[in-house]
CSV table of C-alpha atoms in Angstrom, one decimal:
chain,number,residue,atom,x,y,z
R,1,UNK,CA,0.0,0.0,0.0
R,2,UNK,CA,1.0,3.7,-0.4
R,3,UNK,CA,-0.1,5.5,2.1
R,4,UNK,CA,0.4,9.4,2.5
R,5,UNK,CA,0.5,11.0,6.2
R,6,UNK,CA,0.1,14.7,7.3
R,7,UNK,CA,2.0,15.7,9.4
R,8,UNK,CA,4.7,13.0,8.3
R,9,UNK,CA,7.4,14.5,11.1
R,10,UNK,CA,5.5,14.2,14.5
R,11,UNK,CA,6.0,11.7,16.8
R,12,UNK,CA,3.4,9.5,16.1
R,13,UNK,CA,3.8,9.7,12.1
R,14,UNK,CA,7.7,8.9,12.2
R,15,UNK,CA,6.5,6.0,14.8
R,16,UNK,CA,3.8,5.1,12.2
R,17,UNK,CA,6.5,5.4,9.1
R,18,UNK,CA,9.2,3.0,10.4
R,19,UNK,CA,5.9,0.3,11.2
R,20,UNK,CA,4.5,0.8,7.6
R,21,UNK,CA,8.3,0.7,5.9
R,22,UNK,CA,8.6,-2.2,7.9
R,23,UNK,CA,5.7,-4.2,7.0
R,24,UNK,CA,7.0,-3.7,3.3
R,25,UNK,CA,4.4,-0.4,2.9
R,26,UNK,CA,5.1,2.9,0.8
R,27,UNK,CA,5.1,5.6,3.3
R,28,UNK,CA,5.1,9.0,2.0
R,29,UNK,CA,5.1,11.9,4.8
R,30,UNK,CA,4.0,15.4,4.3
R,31,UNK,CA,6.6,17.9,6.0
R,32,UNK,CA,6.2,21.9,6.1
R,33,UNK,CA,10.6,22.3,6.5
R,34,UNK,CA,13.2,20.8,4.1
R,35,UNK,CA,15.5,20.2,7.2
R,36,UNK,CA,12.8,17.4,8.5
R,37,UNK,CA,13.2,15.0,5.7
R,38,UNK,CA,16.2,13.2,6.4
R,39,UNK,CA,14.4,12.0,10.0
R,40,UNK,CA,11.3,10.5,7.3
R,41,UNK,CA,14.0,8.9,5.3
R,42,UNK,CA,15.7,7.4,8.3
R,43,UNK,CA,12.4,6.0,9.1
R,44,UNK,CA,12.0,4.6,5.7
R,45,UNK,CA,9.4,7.0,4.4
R,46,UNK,CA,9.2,9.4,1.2
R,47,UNK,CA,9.6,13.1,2.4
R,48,UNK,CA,7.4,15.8,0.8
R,49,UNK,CA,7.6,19.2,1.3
R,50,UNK,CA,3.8,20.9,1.6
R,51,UNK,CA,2.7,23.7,3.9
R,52,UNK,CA,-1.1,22.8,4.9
R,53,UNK,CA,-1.6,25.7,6.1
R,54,UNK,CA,-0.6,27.6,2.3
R,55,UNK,CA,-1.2,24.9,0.3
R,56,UNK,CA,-4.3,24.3,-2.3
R,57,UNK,CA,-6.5,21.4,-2.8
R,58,UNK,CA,-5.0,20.7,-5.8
R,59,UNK,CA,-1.4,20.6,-4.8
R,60,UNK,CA,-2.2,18.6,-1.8
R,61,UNK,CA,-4.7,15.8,-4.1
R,62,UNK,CA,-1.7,15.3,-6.3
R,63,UNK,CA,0.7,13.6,-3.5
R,64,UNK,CA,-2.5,11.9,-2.9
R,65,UNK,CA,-3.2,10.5,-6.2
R,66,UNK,CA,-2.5,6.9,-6.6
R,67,UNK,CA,-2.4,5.9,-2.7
R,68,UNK,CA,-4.5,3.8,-0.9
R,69,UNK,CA,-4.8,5.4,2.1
R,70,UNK,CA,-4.7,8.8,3.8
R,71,UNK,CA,-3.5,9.5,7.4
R,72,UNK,CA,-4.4,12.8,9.1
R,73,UNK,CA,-1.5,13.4,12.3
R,74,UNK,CA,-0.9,17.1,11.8
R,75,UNK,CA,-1.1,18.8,14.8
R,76,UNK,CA,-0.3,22.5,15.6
R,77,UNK,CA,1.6,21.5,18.9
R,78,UNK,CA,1.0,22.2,22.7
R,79,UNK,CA,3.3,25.3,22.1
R,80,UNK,CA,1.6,27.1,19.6
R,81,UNK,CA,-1.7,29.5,20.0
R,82,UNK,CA,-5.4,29.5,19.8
R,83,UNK,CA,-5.1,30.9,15.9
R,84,UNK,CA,-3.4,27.6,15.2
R,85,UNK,CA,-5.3,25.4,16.2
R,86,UNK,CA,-7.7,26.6,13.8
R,87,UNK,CA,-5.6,26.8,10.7
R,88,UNK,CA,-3.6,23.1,11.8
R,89,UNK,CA,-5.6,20.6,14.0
R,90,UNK,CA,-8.8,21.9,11.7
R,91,UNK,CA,-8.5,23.5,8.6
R,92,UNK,CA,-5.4,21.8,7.3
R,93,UNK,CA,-7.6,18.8,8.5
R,94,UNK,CA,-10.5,19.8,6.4
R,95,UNK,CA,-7.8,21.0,3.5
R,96,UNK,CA,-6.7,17.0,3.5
R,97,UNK,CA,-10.0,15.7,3.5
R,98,UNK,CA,-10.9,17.7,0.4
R,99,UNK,CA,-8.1,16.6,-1.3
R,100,UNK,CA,-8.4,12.9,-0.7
R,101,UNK,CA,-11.9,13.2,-2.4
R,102,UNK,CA,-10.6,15.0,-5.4
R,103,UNK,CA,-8.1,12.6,-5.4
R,104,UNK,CA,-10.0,9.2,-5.1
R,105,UNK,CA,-8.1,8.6,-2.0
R,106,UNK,CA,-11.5,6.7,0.0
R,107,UNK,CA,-9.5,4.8,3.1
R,108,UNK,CA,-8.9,8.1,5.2
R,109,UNK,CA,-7.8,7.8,9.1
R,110,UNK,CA,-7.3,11.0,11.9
R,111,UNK,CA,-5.7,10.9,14.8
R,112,UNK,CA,-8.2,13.0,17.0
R,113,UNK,CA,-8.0,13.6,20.2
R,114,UNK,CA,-10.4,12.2,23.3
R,115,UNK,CA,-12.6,14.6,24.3
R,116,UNK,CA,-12.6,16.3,20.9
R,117,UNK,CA,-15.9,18.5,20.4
R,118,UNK,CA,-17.2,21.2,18.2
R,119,UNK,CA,-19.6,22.4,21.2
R,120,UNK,CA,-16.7,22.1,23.9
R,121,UNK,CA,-17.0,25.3,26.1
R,122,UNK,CA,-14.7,27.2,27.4
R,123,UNK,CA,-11.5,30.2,26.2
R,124,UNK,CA,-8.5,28.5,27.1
R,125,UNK,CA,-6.3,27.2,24.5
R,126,UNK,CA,-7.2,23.5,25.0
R,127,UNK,CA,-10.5,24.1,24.7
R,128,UNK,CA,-10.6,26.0,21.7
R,129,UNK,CA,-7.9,22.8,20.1
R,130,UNK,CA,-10.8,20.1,21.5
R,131,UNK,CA,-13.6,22.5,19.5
R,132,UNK,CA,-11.0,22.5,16.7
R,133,UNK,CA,-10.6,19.2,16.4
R,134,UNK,CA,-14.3,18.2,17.0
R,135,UNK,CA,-15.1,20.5,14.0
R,136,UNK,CA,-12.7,18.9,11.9
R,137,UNK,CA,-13.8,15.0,12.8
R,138,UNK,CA,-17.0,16.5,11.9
R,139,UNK,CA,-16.1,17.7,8.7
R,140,UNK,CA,-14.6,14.2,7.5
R,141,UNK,CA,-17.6,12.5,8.9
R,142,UNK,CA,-20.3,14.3,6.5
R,143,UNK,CA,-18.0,13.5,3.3
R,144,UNK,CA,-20.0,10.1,1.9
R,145,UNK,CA,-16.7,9.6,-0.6
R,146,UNK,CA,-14.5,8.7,2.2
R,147,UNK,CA,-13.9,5.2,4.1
R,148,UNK,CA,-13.6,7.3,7.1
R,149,UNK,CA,-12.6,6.0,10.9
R,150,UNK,CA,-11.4,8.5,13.7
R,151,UNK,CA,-9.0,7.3,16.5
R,152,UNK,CA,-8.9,9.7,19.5
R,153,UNK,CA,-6.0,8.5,22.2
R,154,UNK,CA,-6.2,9.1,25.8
R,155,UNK,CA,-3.2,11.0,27.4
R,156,UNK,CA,0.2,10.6,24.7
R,157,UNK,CA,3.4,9.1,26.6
R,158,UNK,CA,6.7,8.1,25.5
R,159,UNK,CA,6.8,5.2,27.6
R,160,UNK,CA,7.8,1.8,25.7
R,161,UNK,CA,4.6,0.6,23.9
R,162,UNK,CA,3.5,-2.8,25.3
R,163,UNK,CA,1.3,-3.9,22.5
R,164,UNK,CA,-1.5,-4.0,24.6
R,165,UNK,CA,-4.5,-1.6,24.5
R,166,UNK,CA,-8.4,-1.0,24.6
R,167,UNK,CA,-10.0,0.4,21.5
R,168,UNK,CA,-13.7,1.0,21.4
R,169,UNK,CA,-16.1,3.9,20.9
R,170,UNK,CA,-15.7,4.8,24.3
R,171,UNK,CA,-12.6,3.7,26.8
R,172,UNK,CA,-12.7,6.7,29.7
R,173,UNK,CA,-9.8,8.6,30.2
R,174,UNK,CA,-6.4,7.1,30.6
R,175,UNK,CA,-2.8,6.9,29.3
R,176,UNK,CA,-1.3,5.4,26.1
R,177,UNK,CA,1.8,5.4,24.5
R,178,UNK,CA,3.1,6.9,21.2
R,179,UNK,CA,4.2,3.3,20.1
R,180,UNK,CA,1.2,1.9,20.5
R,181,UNK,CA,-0.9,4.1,18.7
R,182,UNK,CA,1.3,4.1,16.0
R,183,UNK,CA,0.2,0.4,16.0
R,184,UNK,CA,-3.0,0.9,16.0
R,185,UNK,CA,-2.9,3.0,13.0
R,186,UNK,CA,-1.1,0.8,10.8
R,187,UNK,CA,-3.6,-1.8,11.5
R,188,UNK,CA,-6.2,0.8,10.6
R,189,UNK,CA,-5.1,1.9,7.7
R,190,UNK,CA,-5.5,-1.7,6.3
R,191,UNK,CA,-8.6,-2.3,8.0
R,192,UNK,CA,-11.5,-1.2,6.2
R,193,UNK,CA,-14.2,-2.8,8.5
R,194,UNK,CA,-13.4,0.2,10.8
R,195,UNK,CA,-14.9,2.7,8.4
R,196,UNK,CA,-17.1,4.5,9.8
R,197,UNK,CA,-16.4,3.9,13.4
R,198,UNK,CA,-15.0,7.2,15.8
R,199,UNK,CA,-12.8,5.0,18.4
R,200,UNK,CA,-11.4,5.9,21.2
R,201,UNK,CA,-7.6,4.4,22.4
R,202,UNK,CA,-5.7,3.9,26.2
R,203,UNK,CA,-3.5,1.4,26.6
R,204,UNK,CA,-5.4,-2.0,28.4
R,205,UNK,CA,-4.8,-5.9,28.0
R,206,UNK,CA,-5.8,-6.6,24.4
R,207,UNK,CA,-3.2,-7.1,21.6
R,208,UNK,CA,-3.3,-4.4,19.0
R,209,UNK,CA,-4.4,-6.9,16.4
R,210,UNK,CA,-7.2,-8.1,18.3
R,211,UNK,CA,-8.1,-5.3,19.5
R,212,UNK,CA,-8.1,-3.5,15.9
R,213,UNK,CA,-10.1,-7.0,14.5
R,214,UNK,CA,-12.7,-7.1,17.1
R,215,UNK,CA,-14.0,-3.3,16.2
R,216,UNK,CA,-14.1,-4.1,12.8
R,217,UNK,CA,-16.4,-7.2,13.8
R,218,UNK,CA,-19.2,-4.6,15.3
């Protein structure tokens, strides 16, 4: 499969890149700075340099054209401000989705983010990146030409993964690690069963496969 990320130089995509090179996928890894693609390459992915945040429908559809799948991880960061959160976690969200329909692209996964809410209240910044990001898993949920599925993790760590976790469509709150739902989204991206399906991620006892299998059963 090729399979083209957003947000190809976070620490979940690079995660995700080195599982997908590994399992003999082509990963392909949107960047916004030149200086980030050797760390894609070392993880065995494709580097492509595209601002979401400048670029147009068109330029984005035409890395998409020909994969098989599209993975939304962009993220503005914890550092940056409210404006950002707009333009990044959703309109560059929204941007992507738009160009994975122009581009015939159906199997299309986001990492969210638990809790994630277009009516979240509140003026902080983490509110305003939980409306952000519920407006934008909104947005991808009304488009009928995509094979949609939305993961939203618990708390991120960068403890060890274990391979074990709980997916369903709703978990409560509780930690996960990078690792692991890098995992997760590698099985995802090949499991179109999930379509459909908003899921929610912390680690647990269940072994990724299973765990990504037994969704897809439901």
């Amino acid at each position: 499969m090729r399979i083209v990320i957003a947000g190809g130089h976070g620490r979940i995509a690079l995660r995700l890149e080195r599982l997908l090179s590994a399992g003999g996928h082509e990963a392909v890894g949107l960047i916004r700075r030149p200086e980030q693609a050797e760390d894609l390459r070392a993880a065995g992915a494709e580097p492509v340099v595209l601002d979401l945040e400048a670029a147009s429908v068109e330029e984005v559809a035409e890395v998409l054209r020909g994969a098989d799948a599209a993975v939304f991880a962009a993220g503005a960061g914890p550092a940056s401000g409210a404006a950002r959160k707009d333009t990044v976690d959703r309109g560059a969200a929204v941007l992507f989705a738009d160009a994975a329909e122009r581009a015939g692209v159906r199997r299309f996964v986001v990492v969210s983010s638990m809790g994630a809410d277009a009516g979240h209240a509140g003026d902080e910044v983490f509110d305003v990146y939980l409306r952000a990001k519920g407006a934008a898993d909104d947005a991808v949920r009304s488009r009928p030409g995509l094979e949609w599925t939305i993961l939203r993790p618990g708390m991120l760590t960068d403890d060890a993964g274990t391979g074990l976790v709980r997916l369903e469509a709703r978990t409560g709150r509780g930690p996960v690690p990078r690792d692991d739902v890098a995992a997760v989204l590698a099985e995802l991206v090949d499991s179109p069963g999930t379509a459909g399906l908003t899921l929610e991620l912390v680690g647990g006892s269940t072994p990724v496969s299973v765990a990504v299998t037994d969704v897809a059963g439901n």
